[in-house]
């Protein structure tokens, strides 16, 4: 069965510093991986996805993610954090049955302090 | 606005009452999903439609839950005889390549 894990409940970083939010996955076959962000009382906003190709994927709002097959990881990164990046971040993997439903991690709260 | 919309945004009900939520997907998307998100957790899959056909249901979807997507357009999710454990955010998503989510309906069962 497909699964993702987000080992950190919360990540704290100072504004202007680089940030990393970790995600590891477990799949059979090639993974289709996603990152979403959720602001309070809002739905999820798509940030980026990895399907195939370049291991460094660039997405919205200056975020990028690095796919590492040997470490089964898909960490979210940003070179310089903004206070407005403070939100809940979810890693997800697409189920490989015909529904293509998403299987989400438990989420990581990112807090960027001024 | 051409995104996914959900109605209502908030619903407070008493235990035992029935509730119905609506989702309007992005018009050209034929795949539609319902998820449930409880506090501190990631969304969990409930059910999936391709056009008007409901093709998959999670074991989370008890017989008190029913979903429809008449004519392959909007979708409704009904919960009968609500229980306090049904309190959650109910999210709808539609997709072509990646899934786009609506703002959710937050259900509180008193």
Short mmCIF file of C-alpha atoms in Angstrom, two decimals:
data_model
loop_
_atom_site.label_atom_id
_atom_site.label_comp_id
_atom_site.label_asym_id
_atom_site.label_seq_id
_atom_site.Cartn_x
_atom_site.Cartn_y
_atom_site.Cartn_z
CA UNK A 1 0.00 0.00 0.00
CA UNK A 2 1.14 3.52 -0.74
CA UNK A 3 1.96 5.81 2.18
CA UNK A 4 3.79 8.99 3.06
CA UNK A 5 5.27 10.11 6.35
CA UNK A 6 5.98 13.58 7.61
CA UNK A 7 8.24 13.11 10.61
CA UNK A 8 7.99 16.67 11.96
CA UNK A 9 4.79 18.04 13.46
CA UNK A 10 6.21 21.56 13.36
CA UNK A 11 9.12 23.38 11.76
CA UNK A 12 10.27 26.74 13.06
CA UNK A 13 12.45 29.05 10.97
CA UNK A 14 13.40 32.72 10.97
CA UNK A 15 12.30 34.92 8.10
CA UNK A 16 14.95 35.04 5.38
CA UNK A 17 16.45 31.68 6.32
CA UNK A 18 16.11 28.57 4.16
CA UNK A 19 13.41 26.09 5.10
CA UNK A 20 12.97 22.36 4.63
CA UNK A 21 9.84 20.32 5.32
CA UNK A 22 10.49 16.59 5.22
CA UNK A 23 8.50 13.82 3.56
CA UNK A 24 9.31 10.17 2.98
CA UNK A 25 7.25 7.77 0.92
CA UNK A 26 6.57 4.09 0.52
CA UNK A 27 5.16 2.92 -2.81
CA UNK A 28 5.21 0.01 -5.16
CA UNK A 29 6.41 1.20 -8.52
CA UNK A 30 7.19 4.76 -9.53
CA UNK A 31 5.76 7.40 -7.20
CA UNK A 32 3.63 10.36 -8.15
CA UNK A 33 4.26 12.86 -5.33
CA UNK A 34 2.62 16.15 -4.41
CA UNK A 35 2.88 19.01 -1.95
CA UNK A 36 -0.13 21.04 -0.83
CA UNK A 37 -0.41 23.99 1.54
CA UNK A 38 -3.38 24.78 3.78
CA UNK A 39 -4.09 28.13 5.38
CA UNK A 40 -6.48 28.36 8.38
CA UNK A 41 -10.08 27.39 7.56
CA UNK A 42 -9.21 26.96 3.89
CA UNK A 43 -8.95 24.09 1.47
CA UNK A 44 -5.67 22.77 0.14
CA UNK A 45 -3.69 24.66 -2.47
CA UNK A 46 -1.49 22.75 -4.91
CA UNK A 47 2.20 23.70 -4.70
CA UNK A 48 4.06 21.23 -6.90
CA UNK A 49 4.28 17.66 -8.12
CA UNK A 50 6.82 15.07 -9.17
CA UNK A 51 5.86 12.63 -11.89
CA UNK A 52 9.10 11.86 -13.68
CA UNK A 53 12.19 13.63 -14.96
CA UNK A 54 14.33 16.17 -13.14
CA UNK A 55 14.70 15.38 -9.44
CA UNK A 56 14.37 19.06 -8.51
CA UNK A 57 10.83 20.26 -9.04
CA UNK A 58 9.93 23.94 -8.94
CA UNK A 59 6.49 25.06 -7.83
CA UNK A 60 4.40 27.99 -6.72
CA UNK A 61 5.47 30.84 -4.40
CA UNK A 62 9.19 30.05 -4.74
CA UNK A 63 8.91 26.53 -3.33
CA UNK A 64 10.79 23.58 -4.75
CA UNK A 65 11.09 19.92 -3.83
CA UNK A 66 13.86 17.39 -4.24
CA UNK A 67 12.99 13.82 -5.18
CA UNK A 68 15.51 11.27 -3.88
CA UNK A 69 14.78 7.73 -4.96
CA UNK A 70 17.51 6.06 -2.89
CA UNK A 71 16.30 7.73 0.30
CA UNK A 72 12.60 7.55 -0.72
CA UNK A 73 12.23 11.20 0.16
CA UNK A 74 10.53 14.24 -1.33
CA UNK A 75 11.48 17.19 0.87
CA UNK A 76 9.96 20.62 0.33
CA UNK A 77 12.38 23.54 0.30
CA UNK A 78 12.53 27.29 -0.06
CA UNK A 79 15.75 29.34 -0.12
CA UNK A 80 14.35 32.28 1.88
CA UNK A 81 11.29 31.94 4.11
CA UNK A 82 8.58 34.58 4.46
CA UNK A 83 6.30 35.13 7.45
CA UNK A 84 3.40 34.59 5.03
CA UNK A 85 4.66 31.04 4.37
CA UNK A 86 3.42 30.08 7.85
CA UNK A 87 0.80 27.40 7.22
CA UNK A 88 0.14 23.66 7.28
CA UNK A 89 1.95 21.64 4.62
CA UNK A 90 0.90 18.23 3.36
CA UNK A 91 2.84 15.71 1.33
CA UNK A 92 0.78 13.25 -0.70
CA UNK A 93 1.24 10.28 -3.00
CA UNK A 94 -1.15 9.29 -5.74
CA UNK A 95 -2.67 5.86 -5.32
CA UNK A 96 -1.93 3.75 -8.36
CA UNK A 97 -5.38 2.21 -8.71
CA UNK A 98 -7.78 3.65 -11.23
CA UNK A 99 -9.13 6.36 -8.92
CA UNK A 100 -5.80 8.22 -8.58
CA UNK A 101 -6.91 9.26 -5.10
CA UNK A 102 -4.34 11.02 -2.93
CA UNK A 103 -2.90 9.55 0.24
CA UNK A 104 -1.78 12.31 2.57
CA UNK A 105 0.74 12.57 5.33
CA UNK A 106 -0.27 13.94 8.71
CA UNK A 107 0.97 17.42 7.90
CA UNK A 108 3.72 19.72 9.14
CA UNK A 109 3.03 23.13 10.59
CA UNK A 110 5.54 25.70 9.39
CA UNK A 111 6.04 28.74 11.61
CA UNK A 112 8.18 31.54 10.21
CA UNK A 113 9.08 34.12 12.83
CA UNK A 114 9.87 37.71 11.87
CA UNK B 1 -14.25 32.31 -10.02
CA UNK B 2 -13.58 29.07 -11.88
CA UNK B 3 -12.26 27.05 -8.94
CA UNK B 4 -13.97 24.33 -6.92
CA UNK B 5 -16.76 25.67 -4.72
CA UNK B 6 -18.48 24.09 -1.73
CA UNK B 7 -21.64 24.99 0.11
CA UNK B 8 -22.20 25.59 2.96
CA UNK B 9 -18.83 26.62 4.38
CA UNK B 10 -19.96 25.86 7.90
CA UNK B 11 -22.72 23.65 9.27
CA UNK B 12 -23.70 23.16 12.90
CA UNK B 13 -26.23 20.45 13.58
CA UNK B 14 -27.57 18.39 16.43
CA UNK B 15 -26.81 14.71 16.78
CA UNK B 16 -29.27 12.62 14.84
CA UNK B 17 -30.05 15.20 12.18
CA UNK B 18 -29.34 14.76 8.48
CA UNK B 19 -27.04 17.12 6.59
CA UNK B 20 -26.22 17.57 2.92
CA UNK B 21 -23.21 19.28 1.38
CA UNK B 22 -22.73 20.42 -2.19
CA UNK B 23 -19.62 20.58 -4.36
CA UNK B 24 -19.32 22.32 -7.72
CA UNK B 25 -16.15 21.16 -9.49
CA UNK B 26 -14.15 22.89 -12.17
CA UNK B 27 -16.38 22.51 -15.20
CA UNK B 28 -14.08 20.55 -17.49
CA UNK B 29 -12.96 18.07 -14.82
CA UNK B 30 -14.58 14.64 -14.99
CA UNK B 31 -12.98 13.27 -11.81
CA UNK B 32 -14.43 14.34 -8.45
CA UNK B 33 -13.32 13.31 -4.97
CA UNK B 34 -14.57 13.72 -1.41
CA UNK B 35 -12.16 13.69 1.53
CA UNK B 36 -12.61 14.14 5.26
CA UNK B 37 -10.11 15.98 7.43
CA UNK B 38 -10.14 15.91 11.21
CA UNK B 39 -8.15 18.26 13.40
CA UNK B 40 -4.44 17.66 13.22
CA UNK B 41 -4.68 15.08 10.47
CA UNK B 42 -4.27 14.95 6.74
CA UNK B 43 -7.31 14.51 4.51
CA UNK B 44 -8.63 10.96 4.15
CA UNK B 45 -10.29 9.69 1.01
CA UNK B 46 -14.03 9.02 1.16
CA UNK B 47 -15.26 8.48 -2.39
CA UNK B 48 -14.53 9.06 -6.08
CA UNK B 49 -16.66 9.80 -9.14
CA UNK B 50 -15.74 9.66 -12.78
CA UNK B 51 -18.45 11.63 -14.50
CA UNK B 52 -21.70 10.43 -12.88
CA UNK B 53 -20.40 7.01 -11.85
CA UNK B 54 -19.30 6.45 -8.26
CA UNK B 55 -16.36 4.11 -8.79
CA UNK B 56 -14.78 3.82 -5.37
CA UNK B 57 -15.85 4.18 -1.75
CA UNK B 58 -13.63 4.07 1.32
CA UNK B 59 -14.40 1.84 4.28
CA UNK B 60 -14.68 5.17 6.14
CA UNK B 61 -17.93 5.76 4.27
CA UNK B 62 -20.46 4.04 6.51
CA UNK B 63 -24.01 3.30 5.38
CA UNK B 64 -25.08 6.63 6.90
CA UNK B 65 -23.13 8.40 4.17
CA UNK B 66 -24.27 8.69 0.58
CA UNK B 67 -22.86 10.65 -2.32
CA UNK B 68 -24.24 11.43 -5.75
CA UNK B 69 -23.12 13.22 -8.86
CA UNK B 70 -26.13 13.52 -11.13
CA UNK B 71 -25.30 14.22 -14.77
CA UNK B 72 -21.62 14.30 -13.94
CA UNK B 73 -21.70 17.91 -12.78
CA UNK B 74 -22.09 18.97 -9.14
CA UNK B 75 -21.94 16.43 -6.33
CA UNK B 76 -23.72 16.08 -3.00
CA UNK B 77 -22.61 14.29 0.14
CA UNK B 78 -25.35 13.42 2.63
CA UNK B 79 -24.84 12.22 6.18
CA UNK B 80 -27.87 10.70 7.87
CA UNK B 81 -28.35 10.46 11.65
CA UNK B 82 -25.21 12.49 12.34
CA UNK B 83 -22.95 11.52 15.23
CA UNK B 84 -20.43 13.64 17.12
CA UNK B 85 -17.65 11.66 15.45
CA UNK B 86 -18.77 13.04 12.09
CA UNK B 87 -17.48 16.47 13.09
CA UNK B 88 -14.76 17.29 10.57
CA UNK B 89 -13.89 19.33 7.50
CA UNK B 90 -15.32 17.78 4.34
CA UNK B 91 -13.25 18.59 1.28
CA UNK B 92 -14.16 18.20 -2.36
CA UNK B 93 -11.60 18.08 -5.16
CA UNK B 94 -11.76 17.80 -8.92
CA UNK B 95 -8.97 16.90 -11.25
CA UNK B 96 -7.56 16.70 -14.69
CA UNK B 97 -3.86 16.03 -13.91
CA UNK B 98 -3.60 17.24 -10.31
CA UNK B 99 -6.41 17.66 -7.81
CA UNK B 100 -7.78 21.11 -7.03
CA UNK B 101 -9.57 21.46 -3.73
CA UNK B 102 -12.53 23.50 -2.66
CA UNK B 103 -12.56 25.53 0.58
CA UNK B 104 -14.30 22.74 2.48
CA UNK B 105 -17.40 22.45 4.62
CA UNK B 106 -16.75 22.40 8.34
CA UNK B 107 -19.33 20.24 10.12
CA UNK B 108 -19.90 20.49 13.86
CA UNK B 109 -22.24 17.96 15.43
CA UNK B 110 -23.44 18.95 18.89
#
